[in-house]
Amino acid sequence: MQTLALPIFPAGEFLLQKNRFRFASPIPSTFLCASYSRKVTVDGCGEGDRMCVLGMGFSGRYIGGRLMQEREWNVSGTCRSDAKKKELNKMGIDAFLFDSTKDRLENLKSLKEATHLLLSIPPAEAGNPLFHSLEKLRDFLGNGNLRWMGYLSSTSVYGDCGGALVNEDYPANPMNESSKARLVTEKKWLSLGNQLGVSTYVFRLGGIYGPGRSAIDTLLRKKQLTSYQRMRRLKRFTARIHVADVYEAVKASFDVSKSGTYNIVDDNPASRAEVFAFARNLIEEKWAGQVLIDESREATRLDSASKAQVRKGEKRVSNVCMKTQLGVNLTFPDYKSGLLSILNSYGE
């Protein structure tokens, strides 16, 4: 049997080479920006569009890389560790250490220079710390440079909908503190954009997946599932979106002048069990004997109370507005096309 050595990274891409996996960037190789060259003025500042991403996580990093590669934008962003900062700098992203719970906005020079601002920092239970001084933030951003604001939120703000199909007009009823904080942040973000006279967008994302962060990667890592992962398997519907299509939605909004809130999900709110069964079959067809985790048996360990709890929050999420108003054509309209692309990116 082929032996695969899988290093564990938070959001990496695994490439099979000579019977082993090699870690690569979570952004496909065509979007690596370590040698990216940008226009520079005499004082060292870049020209043109400038995206600042507050919270360079999985999605923020991908979006920034694509903007640099496709549009030659200047991209900056924040992170919370020296290791992450070095990683982002190698990609060509101007990265800054920033903790939204204690650091001062004045330290973020790139924020004041930004023409586009994307917020991707997970909210604290009391709401996003950036908004504790809304007036100060408004004054800091109101210098005339900013033209666009976006916030990566979550479909979790809808709460338990009994499996109903929900669109952006459906009343939000978040069930936990994190989701409640996201809804508060949405409202403040839209209010701030309105005060600044800037086109402002809220993107309610389904579960985000992509290279290094998918059912395929979970199964190949051969780690036992967490209790939370086992619980999620029992959901009938799970909204999800490939990170490449998150980028497509963000990019499309640049050409839409009307501010608004949009669900960013694919066409198939399939269950986690269905997705993992498909991922298992893909792996077995390509690398027989590599999947050791039996997810279906893992789920049986849950007690009846846990199974009842996990059913809460059920909903199917409509993406009609994303398609008709933003004009997004999904690259990966369902989990099958997305997972197949991820598997193929890992080579033979």
mmCIF file of N, CA and C in Angstrom, residues 67-127:
data_model
loop_
_atom_site.group_PDB
_atom_site.id
_atom_site.type_symbol
_atom_site.label_atom_id
_atom_site.label_comp_id
_atom_site.label_asym_id
_atom_site.label_seq_id
_atom_site.Cartn_x
_atom_site.Cartn_y
_atom_site.Cartn_z
ATOM 1 N N LEU A 67 -6.465 38.945 -6.211
ATOM 2 C CA LEU A 67 -6.499 40.350 -6.641
ATOM 3 C C LEU A 67 -5.131 40.801 -7.143
ATOM 4 N N MET A 68 -4.074 40.355 -6.496
ATOM 5 C CA MET A 68 -2.734 40.717 -6.945
ATOM 6 C C MET A 68 -2.419 40.068 -8.282
ATOM 7 N N GLN A 69 -2.789 38.805 -8.447
ATOM 8 C CA GLN A 69 -2.438 38.081 -9.657
ATOM 9 C C GLN A 69 -3.260 38.542 -10.860
ATOM 10 N N GLU A 70 -4.576 38.692 -10.657
ATOM 11 C CA GLU A 70 -5.461 38.995 -11.776
ATOM 12 C C GLU A 70 -5.557 40.475 -12.092
ATOM 13 N N ARG A 71 -5.484 41.308 -11.045
ATOM 14 C CA ARG A 71 -5.754 42.730 -11.234
ATOM 15 C C ARG A 71 -4.563 43.619 -10.883
ATOM 16 N N GLU A 72 -3.483 43.015 -10.437
ATOM 17 C CA GLU A 72 -2.274 43.755 -10.057
ATOM 18 C C GLU A 72 -2.566 44.809 -9.000
ATOM 19 N N TRP A 73 -3.412 44.444 -8.039
ATOM 20 C CA TRP A 73 -3.719 45.347 -6.942
ATOM 21 C C TRP A 73 -2.622 45.321 -5.894
ATOM 22 N N ASN A 74 -2.520 46.404 -5.154
ATOM 23 C CA ASN A 74 -1.731 46.420 -3.930
ATOM 24 C C ASN A 74 -2.607 45.832 -2.826
ATOM 25 N N VAL A 75 -2.100 44.874 -2.078
ATOM 26 C CA VAL A 75 -2.874 44.212 -1.035
ATOM 27 C C VAL A 75 -2.108 44.232 0.275
ATOM 28 N N SER A 76 -2.801 44.617 1.330
ATOM 29 C CA SER A 76 -2.245 44.567 2.676
ATOM 30 C C SER A 76 -3.250 43.856 3.570
ATOM 31 N N GLY A 77 -2.809 43.449 4.735
ATOM 32 C CA GLY A 77 -3.729 42.752 5.624
ATOM 33 C C GLY A 77 -3.151 42.569 7.006
ATOM 34 N N THR A 78 -3.997 42.131 7.910
ATOM 35 C CA THR A 78 -3.573 41.947 9.297
ATOM 36 C C THR A 78 -3.583 40.474 9.671
ATOM 37 N N CYS A 79 -2.713 40.142 10.611
ATOM 38 C CA CYS A 79 -2.654 38.802 11.177
ATOM 39 C C CYS A 79 -2.190 38.937 12.625
ATOM 40 N N ARG A 80 -2.087 37.806 13.329
ATOM 41 C CA ARG A 80 -1.803 37.883 14.759
ATOM 42 C C ARG A 80 -0.548 37.131 15.179
ATOM 43 N N SER A 81 0.266 36.685 14.227
ATOM 44 C CA SER A 81 1.487 35.979 14.593
ATOM 45 C C SER A 81 2.612 36.344 13.635
ATOM 46 N N ASP A 82 3.840 36.265 14.129
ATOM 47 C CA ASP A 82 5.008 36.560 13.294
ATOM 48 C C ASP A 82 5.137 35.549 12.161
ATOM 49 N N ALA A 83 4.821 34.286 12.449
ATOM 50 C CA ALA A 83 4.927 33.249 11.422
ATOM 51 C C ALA A 83 3.973 33.534 10.265
ATOM 52 N N LYS A 84 2.754 33.918 10.599
ATOM 53 C CA LYS A 84 1.774 34.238 9.559
ATOM 54 C C LYS A 84 2.200 35.484 8.794
ATOM 55 N N LYS A 85 2.758 36.450 9.489
ATOM 56 C CA LYS A 85 3.214 37.680 8.841
ATOM 57 C C LYS A 85 4.285 37.361 7.796
ATOM 58 N N LYS A 86 5.231 36.512 8.153
ATOM 59 C CA LYS A 86 6.300 36.142 7.224
ATOM 60 C C LYS A 86 5.731 35.406 6.018
ATOM 61 N N GLU A 87 4.762 34.540 6.260
ATOM 62 C CA GLU A 87 4.134 33.788 5.182
ATOM 63 C C GLU A 87 3.425 34.718 4.201
ATOM 64 N N LEU A 88 2.707 35.697 4.735
ATOM 65 C CA LEU A 88 1.993 36.643 3.883
ATOM 66 C C LEU A 88 2.960 37.549 3.127
ATOM 67 N N ASN A 89 4.023 37.979 3.778
ATOM 68 C CA ASN A 89 5.024 38.817 3.121
ATOM 69 C C ASN A 89 5.651 38.100 1.928
ATOM 70 N N LYS A 90 5.882 36.788 2.062
ATOM 71 C CA LYS A 90 6.455 36.015 0.963
ATOM 72 C C LYS A 90 5.523 35.966 -0.231
ATOM 73 N N MET A 91 4.232 36.076 0.028
ATOM 74 C CA MET A 91 3.244 36.095 -1.051
ATOM 75 C C MET A 91 3.181 37.455 -1.738
ATOM 76 N N GLY A 92 3.806 38.461 -1.152
ATOM 77 C CA GLY A 92 3.736 39.810 -1.711
ATOM 78 C C GLY A 92 2.706 40.678 -1.033
ATOM 79 N N ILE A 93 2.113 40.177 0.052
ATOM 80 C CA ILE A 93 1.120 40.940 0.804
ATOM 81 C C ILE A 93 1.797 41.707 1.926
ATOM 82 N N ASP A 94 1.510 42.990 2.038
ATOM 83 C CA ASP A 94 2.041 43.793 3.138
ATOM 84 C C ASP A 94 1.254 43.452 4.399
ATOM 85 N N ALA A 95 1.857 42.644 5.241
ATOM 86 C CA ALA A 95 1.149 42.139 6.419
ATOM 87 C C ALA A 95 1.550 42.902 7.670
ATOM 88 N N PHE A 96 0.577 43.093 8.553
ATOM 89 C CA PHE A 96 0.788 43.818 9.801
ATOM 90 C C PHE A 96 0.222 43.022 10.964
ATOM 91 N N LEU A 97 0.971 42.958 12.053
ATOM 92 C CA LEU A 97 0.460 42.322 13.258
ATOM 93 C C LEU A 97 -0.587 43.228 13.883
ATOM 94 N N PHE A 98 -1.753 42.664 14.171
ATOM 95 C CA PHE A 98 -2.838 43.482 14.705
ATOM 96 C C PHE A 98 -3.797 42.607 15.491
ATOM 97 N N ASP A 99 -4.080 43.022 16.714
ATOM 98 C CA ASP A 99 -5.061 42.362 17.566
ATOM 99 C C ASP A 99 -6.195 43.361 17.786
ATOM 100 N N SER A 100 -7.367 43.054 17.215
ATOM 101 C CA SER A 100 -8.461 44.024 17.242
ATOM 102 C C SER A 100 -8.983 44.290 18.652
ATOM 103 N N THR A 101 -8.624 43.447 19.623
ATOM 104 C CA THR A 101 -9.099 43.650 20.990
ATOM 105 C C THR A 101 -8.248 44.645 21.766
ATOM 106 N N LYS A 102 -7.044 44.968 21.246
ATOM 107 C CA LYS A 102 -6.186 45.856 22.023
ATOM 108 C C LYS A 102 -5.337 46.823 21.197
ATOM 109 N N ASP A 103 -5.051 46.505 19.939
ATOM 110 C CA ASP A 103 -4.174 47.370 19.153
ATOM 111 C C ASP A 103 -4.927 48.582 18.605
ATOM 112 N N ARG A 104 -4.185 49.631 18.316
ATOM 113 C CA ARG A 104 -4.760 50.895 17.872
ATOM 114 C C ARG A 104 -4.821 50.955 16.343
ATOM 115 N N LEU A 105 -5.939 51.456 15.830
ATOM 116 C CA LEU A 105 -6.106 51.573 14.389
ATOM 117 C C LEU A 105 -5.060 52.485 13.765
ATOM 118 N N GLU A 106 -4.591 53.445 14.547
ATOM 119 C CA GLU A 106 -3.619 54.410 14.025
ATOM 120 C C GLU A 106 -2.332 53.733 13.560
ATOM 121 N N ASN A 107 -2.082 52.514 14.043
ATOM 122 C CA ASN A 107 -0.862 51.804 13.657
ATOM 123 C C ASN A 107 -0.969 51.181 12.263
ATOM 124 N N LEU A 108 -2.176 51.164 11.719
ATOM 125 C CA LEU A 108 -2.391 50.549 10.418
ATOM 126 C C LEU A 108 -2.379 51.606 9.315
ATOM 127 N N LYS A 109 -1.212 51.942 8.847
ATOM 128 C CA LYS A 109 -1.078 52.942 7.792
ATOM 129 C C LYS A 109 -1.820 52.509 6.534
ATOM 130 N N SER A 110 -1.754 51.207 6.221
ATOM 131 C CA SER A 110 -2.379 50.714 4.999
ATOM 132 C C SER A 110 -3.892 50.856 5.046
ATOM 133 N N LEU A 111 -4.462 50.866 6.245
ATOM 134 C CA LEU A 111 -5.913 51.021 6.373
ATOM 135 C C LEU A 111 -6.343 52.402 5.901
ATOM 136 N N LYS A 112 -5.571 53.402 6.240
ATOM 137 C CA LYS A 112 -5.922 54.770 5.863
ATOM 138 C C LYS A 112 -5.723 55.004 4.368
ATOM 139 N N GLU A 113 -4.811 54.240 3.750
ATOM 140 C CA GLU A 113 -4.531 54.399 2.329
ATOM 141 C C GLU A 113 -5.457 53.562 1.445
ATOM 142 N N ALA A 114 -6.238 52.660 2.052
ATOM 143 C CA ALA A 114 -7.010 51.689 1.291
ATOM 144 C C ALA A 114 -8.123 52.329 0.469
ATOM 145 N N THR A 115 -8.313 51.805 -0.738
ATOM 146 C CA THR A 115 -9.482 52.157 -1.546
ATOM 147 C C THR A 115 -10.596 51.146 -1.324
ATOM 148 N N HIS A 116 -10.210 49.930 -0.902
ATOM 149 C CA HIS A 116 -11.154 48.842 -0.639
ATOM 150 C C HIS A 116 -10.796 48.221 0.715
ATOM 151 N N LEU A 117 -11.813 47.963 1.513
ATOM 152 C CA LEU A 117 -11.593 47.444 2.865
ATOM 153 C C LEU A 117 -12.484 46.230 3.099
ATOM 154 N N LEU A 118 -11.856 45.101 3.408
ATOM 155 C CA LEU A 118 -12.583 43.859 3.657
ATOM 156 C C LEU A 118 -12.382 43.439 5.109
ATOM 157 N N LEU A 119 -13.479 43.281 5.827
ATOM 158 C CA LEU A 119 -13.433 42.853 7.231
ATOM 159 C C LEU A 119 -13.689 41.356 7.314
ATOM 160 N N SER A 120 -12.721 40.629 7.875
ATOM 161 C CA SER A 120 -12.842 39.179 7.992
ATOM 162 C C SER A 120 -12.412 38.703 9.373
ATOM 163 N N ILE A 121 -12.453 39.590 10.355
ATOM 164 C CA ILE A 121 -12.093 39.232 11.726
ATOM 165 C C ILE A 121 -13.316 38.640 12.417
ATOM 166 N N PRO A 122 -13.212 37.414 12.950
ATOM 167 C CA PRO A 122 -14.361 36.828 13.653
ATOM 168 C C PRO A 122 -14.772 37.710 14.821
ATOM 169 N N PRO A 123 -16.062 37.878 15.043
ATOM 170 C CA PRO A 123 -16.517 38.771 16.110
ATOM 171 C C PRO A 123 -16.369 38.139 17.480
ATOM 172 N N ALA A 124 -16.081 38.955 18.462
ATOM 173 C CA ALA A 124 -16.104 38.500 19.847
ATOM 174 C C ALA A 124 -17.557 38.467 20.296
ATOM 175 N N GLU A 125 -17.821 37.874 21.452
ATOM 176 C CA GLU A 125 -19.203 37.750 21.912
ATOM 177 C C GLU A 125 -19.860 39.111 22.108
ATOM 178 N N ALA A 126 -19.072 40.122 22.442
ATOM 179 C CA ALA A 126 -19.626 41.451 22.672
ATOM 180 C C ALA A 126 -19.711 42.270 21.389
ATOM 181 N N GLY A 127 -19.442 41.630 20.249
ATOM 182 C CA GLY A 127 -19.429 42.354 18.984
ATOM 183 C C GLY A 127 -17.996 42.588 18.551
#
